[in-house]
Coordinates of C-alpha atoms and ligand atoms in Angstrom, one line a residue:
M1 CA -12.4 -29.9 -5.6
D2 CA -15.9 -28.1 -5.8
T3 CA -15.5 -25.2 -3.2
A4 CA -18.8 -23.6 -4.0
G5 CA -21.2 -23.4 -0.9
K6 CA -18.1 -24.0 1.3
V7 CA -16.1 -21.8 3.6
I8 CA -12.6 -21.6 1.9
K9 CA -9.4 -21.2 4.1
C10 CA -6.8 -19.4 2.2
K11 CA -4.1 -17.1 2.6
A12 CA -4.3 -13.3 2.7
A13 CA -2.5 -9.9 4.1
V14 CA -4.6 -8.6 7.0
A15 CA -3.7 -4.9 8.2
W16 CA -5.0 -5.5 11.8
E17 CA -4.3 -2.0 12.6
P18 CA -3.0 1.6 11.3
N19 CA 0.4 2.0 10.8
K20 CA 1.6 -1.3 11.4
P21 CA 2.8 -4.1 8.6
M22 CA 0.2 -6.2 7.3
V23 CA 0.5 -9.7 8.2
I24 CA 0.2 -12.9 6.3
E25 CA -2.5 -14.9 8.0
E26 CA -4.9 -18.1 7.1
I27 CA -8.6 -16.5 6.7
E28 CA -11.9 -17.8 6.0
V29 CA -13.8 -16.7 3.1
A30 CA -17.7 -17.6 3.6
P31 CA -19.5 -18.7 0.3
P32 CA -21.1 -15.3 -1.4
Q33 CA -24.7 -14.0 -0.5
A34 CA -27.0 -12.3 -2.5
N35 CA -25.7 -10.3 -5.5
E36 CA -22.1 -11.2 -4.6
V37 CA -19.0 -13.1 -6.2
R38 CA -16.5 -15.2 -4.9
V39 CA -13.3 -14.5 -6.9
K40 CA -9.9 -16.2 -7.0
I41 CA -7.4 -13.6 -6.9
V42 CA -4.9 -14.6 -9.6
A43 CA -2.4 -11.1 -9.4
T44 CA -3.1 -8.1 -7.5
S45 CA -0.7 -4.9 -7.7
V46 CA -0.3 -2.2 -5.0
C47 CA -1.5 1.4 -5.5
H48 CA -0.6 4.4 -3.5
S49 CA -4.1 4.4 -2.1
D50 CA -3.5 1.0 -0.3
L51 CA -0.6 3.0 1.4
Y52 CA -2.7 6.0 2.0
H53 CA -5.3 3.7 4.3
L54 CA -2.6 2.1 6.1
Y55 CA -0.3 4.9 6.9
E56 CA -2.3 8.3 6.2
G57 CA -5.8 8.1 6.4
M58 CA -5.7 5.5 9.4
H59 CA -9.2 5.9 10.0
K60 CA -10.3 4.1 13.2
D61 CA -13.0 2.2 11.9
G62 CA -11.2 0.9 8.8
F63 CA -9.4 -2.3 10.5
P64 CA -8.8 -5.1 10.5
V65 CA -8.7 -4.8 6.7
V66 CA -7.4 -6.7 3.9
L67 CA -6.4 -3.8 1.5
G68 CA -6.0 -4.3 -2.3
H69 CA -8.0 -3.2 -4.9
E70 CA -6.0 -3.6 -8.4
A71 CA -6.5 -7.1 -9.2
A72 CA -7.4 -9.7 -11.9
G73 CA -8.8 -13.1 -11.0
I74 CA -11.3 -15.9 -12.0
V75 CA -14.9 -16.2 -10.7
E76 CA -15.2 -19.5 -8.4
S77 CA -18.8 -19.3 -7.3
V78 CA -21.5 -16.7 -7.6
G79 CA -24.6 -15.8 -4.9
P80 CA -28.0 -16.1 -5.4
G81 CA -29.4 -13.4 -7.9
V82 CA -26.0 -12.9 -9.6
T83 CA -26.7 -13.1 -13.8
E84 CA -23.9 -11.2 -15.2
F85 CA -21.4 -13.7 -13.9
K86 CA -20.6 -17.3 -14.0
P87 CA -17.6 -19.5 -12.3
G88 CA -14.7 -19.4 -14.9
D89 CA -15.3 -15.8 -15.8
K90 CA -12.3 -13.7 -16.1
V91 CA -12.8 -10.4 -13.9
M92 CA -11.6 -7.4 -12.0
P93 CA -12.7 -6.0 -9.1
V94 CA -13.2 -2.1 -9.0
F95 CA -13.2 0.6 -6.3
L96 CA -16.3 2.5 -7.6
A97 CA -19.8 0.6 -8.0
Q98 CA -21.8 1.1 -11.1
C99 CA -25.2 -0.5 -10.7
R100 CA -26.1 0.8 -14.3
E101 CA -29.5 1.9 -13.1
C102 CA -29.6 5.0 -10.8
D103 CA -29.9 8.6 -12.1
F104 CA -25.7 8.8 -11.4
C105 CA -25.0 5.6 -13.4
K106 CA -27.4 7.2 -16.1
S107 CA -25.9 10.6 -16.2
P108 CA -22.9 11.1 -18.3
K109 CA -21.7 13.9 -16.1
T110 CA -20.6 11.4 -13.3
N111 CA -19.0 8.0 -12.7
Q112 CA -20.2 7.5 -9.2
C113 CA -23.3 5.5 -8.5
I114 CA -25.7 7.0 -5.9
K115 CA -27.5 4.0 -5.5
T116 CA -24.7 2.2 -3.6
W117 CA -23.1 5.3 -2.3
T118 CA -23.6 3.8 1.5
D119 CA -22.0 0.4 0.4
V120 CA -18.4 1.9 1.1
R121 CA -18.3 4.0 4.1
R122 CA -16.9 7.3 2.7
E123 CA -14.6 8.0 5.9
S124 CA -13.1 4.6 6.1
L125 CA -13.2 3.6 3.0
T126 CA -14.2 -0.1 3.6
G127 CA -17.2 -2.1 2.9
V128 CA -20.1 -2.0 5.3
D129 CA -20.2 -6.0 5.1
S130 CA -17.4 -8.6 4.4
R131 CA -17.5 -12.5 4.2
L132 CA -13.5 -12.7 5.2
S133 CA -12.9 -13.6 9.0
C134 CA -9.6 -14.5 10.7
K135 CA -9.4 -15.5 14.4
G136 CA -12.9 -15.2 14.6
K137 CA -13.0 -11.6 13.7
K138 CA -14.5 -9.8 10.7
I139 CA -12.0 -8.7 8.1
L140 CA -13.1 -5.4 6.2
L141 CA -12.6 -4.9 2.5
F142 CA -10.7 -1.8 1.5
G143 CA -13.2 -0.4 -1.1
G144 CA -15.2 -3.5 -1.1
N145 CA -12.7 -5.1 -2.9
G146 CA -9.7 -6.7 -0.5
T147 CA -7.7 -8.0 -3.1
F148 CA -4.6 -8.8 -1.4
S149 CA -6.0 -12.5 -0.7
E150 CA -6.0 -15.4 -2.3
Y151 CA -9.9 -15.0 -2.5
T152 CA -12.4 -12.3 -1.7
V153 CA -15.9 -11.9 -1.9
V154 CA -17.1 -8.6 -4.1
K155 CA -20.8 -7.4 -5.0
Q156 CA -21.3 -8.0 -8.5
N157 CA -21.8 -4.2 -9.0
R158 CA -18.2 -3.9 -8.1
L159 CA -16.9 -6.4 -10.7
A160 CA -15.9 -6.2 -14.4
K161 CA -16.1 -9.1 -16.7
I162 CA -12.9 -8.9 -18.9
H163 CA -11.8 -10.5 -22.2
P164 CA -11.5 -14.2 -21.6
D165 CA -8.1 -14.2 -23.3
A166 CA -6.6 -11.4 -21.3
P167 CA -3.3 -12.1 -19.4
L168 CA -4.2 -11.7 -15.7
D169 CA -1.0 -11.2 -14.1
K170 CA -0.4 -8.2 -16.9
V171 CA -3.8 -6.5 -16.8
C172 CA -4.2 -6.1 -13.1
P173 CA -2.6 -2.7 -12.8
L174 CA -5.4 -1.3 -15.1
G175 CA -7.7 -1.9 -12.0
C176 CA -7.1 1.6 -10.5
G177 CA -3.8 3.3 -11.3
I178 CA -3.6 3.0 -15.4
F179 CA -7.4 3.5 -15.4
T180 CA -7.3 6.6 -13.3
G181 CA -4.3 8.1 -14.7
Y182 CA -5.5 7.9 -18.3
G183 CA -9.0 8.8 -17.7
S184 CA -7.8 12.0 -15.9
A185 CA -5.9 13.2 -19.1
V186 CA -8.4 12.1 -21.6
N187 CA -12.0 12.3 -19.8
I188 CA -11.4 14.8 -16.8
A189 CA -8.9 17.3 -18.1
K190 CA -9.9 16.6 -21.9
V191 CA -6.3 17.1 -23.1
E192 CA -6.4 18.8 -26.7
E193 CA -4.3 18.0 -29.7
G194 CA -1.2 20.4 -29.7
S195 CA -1.5 21.3 -26.4
S196 CA 1.2 21.7 -23.6
C197 CA 0.6 19.4 -20.2
A198 CA 2.5 19.0 -17.0
V199 CA 2.0 15.7 -15.0
F200 CA 3.3 16.0 -11.2
G201 CA 4.2 12.7 -9.9
L202 CA 5.1 9.7 -12.0
G203 CA 3.8 6.7 -10.1
A204 CA 1.6 4.4 -12.1
V205 CA -1.3 7.1 -12.0
G206 CA 0.9 10.1 -13.5
L207 CA 2.8 7.9 -16.0
A208 CA -0.5 6.5 -17.1
A209 CA -1.7 10.6 -17.3
V210 CA 1.6 11.3 -19.4
M211 CA 0.0 8.1 -21.7
G212 CA -3.1 9.9 -21.8
C213 CA -2.0 13.1 -22.5
K214 CA 0.2 11.8 -25.5
A215 CA -3.1 9.5 -26.6
A216 CA -5.2 13.1 -26.9
G217 CA -2.5 14.6 -29.1
A218 CA -0.5 17.0 -26.4
K219 CA 2.6 18.5 -28.3
R220 CA 4.4 18.9 -24.9
I221 CA 4.3 16.7 -21.8
I222 CA 6.3 17.8 -18.9
A223 CA 7.0 15.0 -16.3
V224 CA 7.9 16.2 -13.0
D225 CA 9.0 13.9 -10.0
T226 CA 11.2 14.0 -7.2
N227 CA 13.0 11.2 -8.0
P228 CA 14.6 11.4 -11.4
E229 CA 14.9 7.6 -11.9
K230 CA 11.2 7.8 -12.9
F231 CA 12.2 9.9 -15.8
D232 CA 13.1 7.0 -18.3
K233 CA 9.7 5.5 -17.8
A234 CA 7.9 8.6 -18.6
K235 CA 9.8 9.2 -21.9
I236 CA 8.5 5.5 -22.8
F237 CA 4.6 6.9 -22.3
G238 CA 5.8 10.2 -24.1
A239 CA 7.0 12.7 -22.0
T240 CA 8.8 15.2 -23.8
D241 CA 10.3 17.2 -20.7
F242 CA 11.8 16.3 -17.4
V243 CA 11.8 18.4 -14.1
N244 CA 13.1 17.5 -10.8
P245 CA 11.8 20.3 -8.6
K246 CA 14.9 19.2 -6.3
D247 CA 17.2 20.7 -9.1
H248 CA 15.7 24.2 -8.7
S249 CA 15.8 26.8 -6.0
K250 CA 12.9 28.8 -7.3
P251 CA 9.3 27.4 -6.9
I252 CA 8.6 24.7 -9.5
E253 CA 5.5 26.6 -10.8
E254 CA 7.7 29.5 -12.2
V255 CA 10.1 27.2 -13.6
L256 CA 7.3 25.5 -15.7
V257 CA 5.8 29.4 -16.6
E258 CA 9.2 30.2 -17.7
M259 CA 9.4 26.9 -20.0
T260 CA 6.3 27.4 -21.5
N261 CA 6.1 31.0 -21.9
G262 CA 3.1 31.7 -19.5
G263 CA 1.9 28.1 -18.4
V264 CA 0.8 25.0 -19.5
D265 CA -2.8 24.2 -20.7
F266 CA -3.4 21.4 -18.6
S267 CA -1.7 20.4 -15.1
L268 CA -2.4 16.7 -13.3
E269 CA -1.6 16.5 -9.8
C270 CA -0.7 12.8 -9.2
V271 CA 1.0 12.9 -6.0
G272 CA -1.8 13.5 -3.4
N273 CA 0.1 16.3 -1.6
P274 CA -1.7 19.6 -1.4
A275 CA 1.3 21.7 -1.8
V276 CA 2.0 20.1 -5.1
V277 CA -1.6 20.8 -5.7
E278 CA -1.0 24.6 -5.6
S279 CA 2.1 24.3 -8.0
A280 CA 0.0 22.4 -10.3
L281 CA -2.6 25.0 -10.7
H282 CA -0.2 27.7 -10.8
S283 CA 1.7 25.9 -13.3
T284 CA -1.3 26.6 -16.0
I285 CA -1.6 29.4 -18.1
Q286 CA -4.1 31.7 -16.2
A287 CA -6.5 32.5 -19.1
W288 CA -7.3 28.9 -19.8
G289 CA -5.4 26.4 -17.8
V290 CA -6.7 23.5 -16.4
C291 CA -5.8 21.7 -13.3
V292 CA -7.1 18.1 -12.3
I293 CA -6.6 16.9 -8.9
V294 CA -5.7 13.1 -8.8
G295 CA -3.9 12.4 -5.9
V296 CA -5.7 11.6 -2.6
D297 CA -5.5 13.6 0.6
Q298 CA -8.4 13.8 3.3
F299 CA -7.0 16.1 5.5
K300 CA -4.6 18.7 4.5
K301 CA -6.0 22.0 2.7
F302 CA -4.5 23.9 0.0
S303 CA -5.0 27.3 -0.8
A304 CA -6.0 29.3 -3.6
R305 CA -7.1 33.1 -4.3
S306 CA -10.5 34.0 -6.5
V307 CA -8.1 35.9 -8.6
D308 CA -6.5 32.4 -9.7
F309 CA -9.6 31.6 -11.4
T310 CA -11.3 34.7 -12.2
T311 CA -8.8 35.1 -15.2
G312 CA -9.8 31.9 -16.9
R313 CA -8.3 28.8 -14.8
S314 CA -10.4 26.0 -13.6
M315 CA -10.1 23.1 -11.3
K316 CA -11.6 19.9 -11.6
G317 CA -11.0 16.3 -9.6
A318 CA -12.2 12.7 -10.3
L319 CA -12.3 9.2 -9.1
L320 CA -10.8 6.5 -11.3
G321 CA -10.4 9.1 -14.2
G322 CA -14.2 9.5 -14.7
F323 CA -14.4 6.4 -16.5
K324 CA -18.0 4.6 -15.6
S325 CA -16.3 2.0 -13.3
K326 CA -17.3 -1.7 -14.7
D327 CA -18.0 -0.8 -18.6
G328 CA -14.8 1.3 -18.6
L329 CA -12.6 -1.2 -17.3
T330 CA -13.9 -4.0 -19.6
E331 CA -13.1 -1.5 -22.5
M332 CA -9.7 -0.3 -21.2
V333 CA -8.7 -4.1 -21.1
Q334 CA -9.9 -4.6 -24.9
R335 CA -7.9 -1.7 -25.9
Y336 CA -4.8 -3.5 -24.4
M337 CA -5.7 -6.5 -26.3
D338 CA -6.0 -4.3 -29.3
K339 CA -2.6 -3.0 -28.5
K340 CA -3.9 0.5 -28.0
I341 CA -2.7 1.3 -24.9
M342 CA 0.5 0.1 -22.7
V343 CA 0.1 -1.9 -19.7
E344 CA 3.2 -4.2 -19.2
E345 CA 5.2 -1.2 -19.0
F346 CA 3.9 -0.1 -15.9
I347 CA 5.1 -3.4 -13.9
T348 CA 8.7 -3.1 -12.3
H349 CA 8.3 -6.1 -10.1
N350 CA 6.8 -9.5 -9.6
M351 CA 6.3 -11.2 -6.1
G352 CA 4.6 -13.7 -4.3
L353 CA 1.8 -12.3 -2.1
D354 CA 3.9 -13.1 1.1
Q355 CA 6.6 -10.4 0.1
I356 CA 3.9 -7.6 0.5
M357 CA 5.5 -5.5 2.8
E358 CA 8.8 -5.5 0.2
A359 CA 6.4 -4.3 -2.2
V360 CA 5.3 -1.6 0.3
D361 CA 8.5 -0.6 1.0
L362 CA 9.6 -0.2 -2.7
M363 CA 6.5 2.2 -3.1
Q364 CA 7.2 4.2 0.1
K365 CA 10.8 4.7 -1.5
A366 CA 9.6 5.7 -5.1
K367 CA 11.7 2.6 -6.3
C368 CA 8.7 1.0 -8.3
V369 CA 5.9 1.8 -10.5
R370 CA 3.6 -1.4 -10.1
V371 CA 4.5 -4.3 -7.9
V372 CA 2.3 -7.2 -9.0
L373 CA 1.8 -10.0 -6.4
T374 CA 0.8 -13.6 -7.1
P375 CA -1.0 -15.0 -3.9
S376 CA 0.4 -18.7 -4.1
P377 CA -1.8 -21.6 -2.9
L378 CA -1.5 -22.3 0.7
K379 CA 0.5 -25.5 1.8
V380 CA -1.6 -27.2 4.5
Ligands
NAD401 P1 3.2 6.4 -5.9 O1 3.5 6.6 -4.9 O2 3.4 5.2 -7.0 O3 3.9 7.6 -7.1 C1 3.6 8.7 -6.5 C2 5.0 9.7 -7.2 O4 5.1 11.0 -7.1 C3 6.3 9.1 -6.9 O5 7.1 8.7 -8.0 C4 7.0 10.0 -6.1 O6 8.8 10.3 -6.3 C5 6.1 11.5 -6.7 N1 6.6 12.6 -5.6 C6 6.2 12.5 -4.6 N2 6.4 13.7 -4.0 C7 6.6 14.6 -5.1 C8 6.6 16.1 -5.2 N3 6.5 16.7 -4.0 N4 6.6 16.5 -6.7 C9 6.5 15.7 -7.6 N5 6.7 14.2 -7.5 C10 6.5 13.8 -6.2 O7 1.3 6.4 -6.3 P2 0.3 6.2 -7.2 O8 -0.2 4.6 -7.1 O9 0.7 6.4 -8.7 O10 -0.9 7.2 -6.6 C11 -0.7 8.3 -7.2 C12 -1.8 9.2 -6.2 O11 -2.9 9.0 -6.7 C13 -1.9 8.7 -4.7 O12 -2.4 10.0 -4.0 C14 -3.1 7.9 -4.8 O13 -3.9 7.6 -3.6 C15 -3.8 8.7 -5.9 N6 -4.9 7.8 -6.8 C16 -6.1 8.4 -6.9 C17 -7.2 7.6 -7.8 C18 -8.4 8.3 -7.8 O14 -9.2 7.9 -8.2 N7 -8.6 9.9 -7.9 C19 -6.9 6.5 -7.8 C20 -5.7 6.0 -7.7 C21 -4.7 6.6 -7.2
ZN402 ZN1 -26.0 3.6 -9.9
ZN403 ZN1 -5.8 2.7 -6.3

């Protein structure tokens, strides 16, 4: 059935309000407008940032919303002005836009796009406009993506075209978690050959950071997590040492400094907890250590003294691992197709979209790495 130009009725997980479970609803997805693409989502996975929006950020202007920003799908139809995509293309939505024309997009110093700065509101992390509605109400798109749905409509500057043979149910966690963690080690920390690294938090982001440290030639990679069940996975990605802060009575940074005779060269915080940021900073060697903040938190502060940096340390942060969003994602899928990076190893569970709250529960309990959800056709 040709659906182009028509409103599509389909299933989506709607978060009506903060701190309440998402509800599977029948929604209406209007046709794409100028520079927009309607995408049939084939697979989508849950990232901690989705949970952050629902349970931690809880911004009053960020609801009702369709969460989800790690996904892979197929172009169903395109709006006027779309030149880069055609129906049938395999694509992945991405949280950050890339227009390729503005000063930021042309600069190698950032992966932010200044031209589209206001398309997604920074405080509420939702797109300013949406083609999704339910029960007569407009439903916002998290990060301008909104992939916990059978169909979504995204701007072409937030969509990456991927290899036509890419298995969509496998590559979807690349869209944020793997991309972010790997890039944070390689592009932002710029981990060096023979170095020592510590990665705090072994979700998909942290495990991908471990994979990035290994790819960059790190000699020692210390994996830190409060859930020791994550250590077997970390080993697969290249971790050499495993530390559970709960096994130690002294601060974890002191344990790491002792283990490495002065501190690691690079540390990456992949939890989203300011107290862990402080530990990550103080785990680095004071003369040249580099600490990268990857985890997200908009509220709590962490503290540091000038002297923590005047001795030579530095601290950095980035979104999506510093990759130019669309180009980087296309390239990372290619790297997976060339068997240069692991992806399937991040997937611990497969479920239907209707089981989304089970996936959320698993993530809250740190019992999964990535849960891949497959939206099934609506039976009407
Ligand atoms: P996740 O929930 O799957 O993993 C978090 C891990 O941290 C879990 O294994 C948990 O056991 C561990 N943990 C919790 N408290 C800890 C502590 N005190 N010390 C050590 N480990 C601890 O999350 P994820 O999807 O991998 O995301 C991780 C973070 O990265 C989140 O804050 C997310 O919002 C953020 N993120 C940032 C970007 C970015 O662009 N910067 C992109 C994606 C995700
Ligand atoms: Zn731009
Ligand atoms: Zn994410």
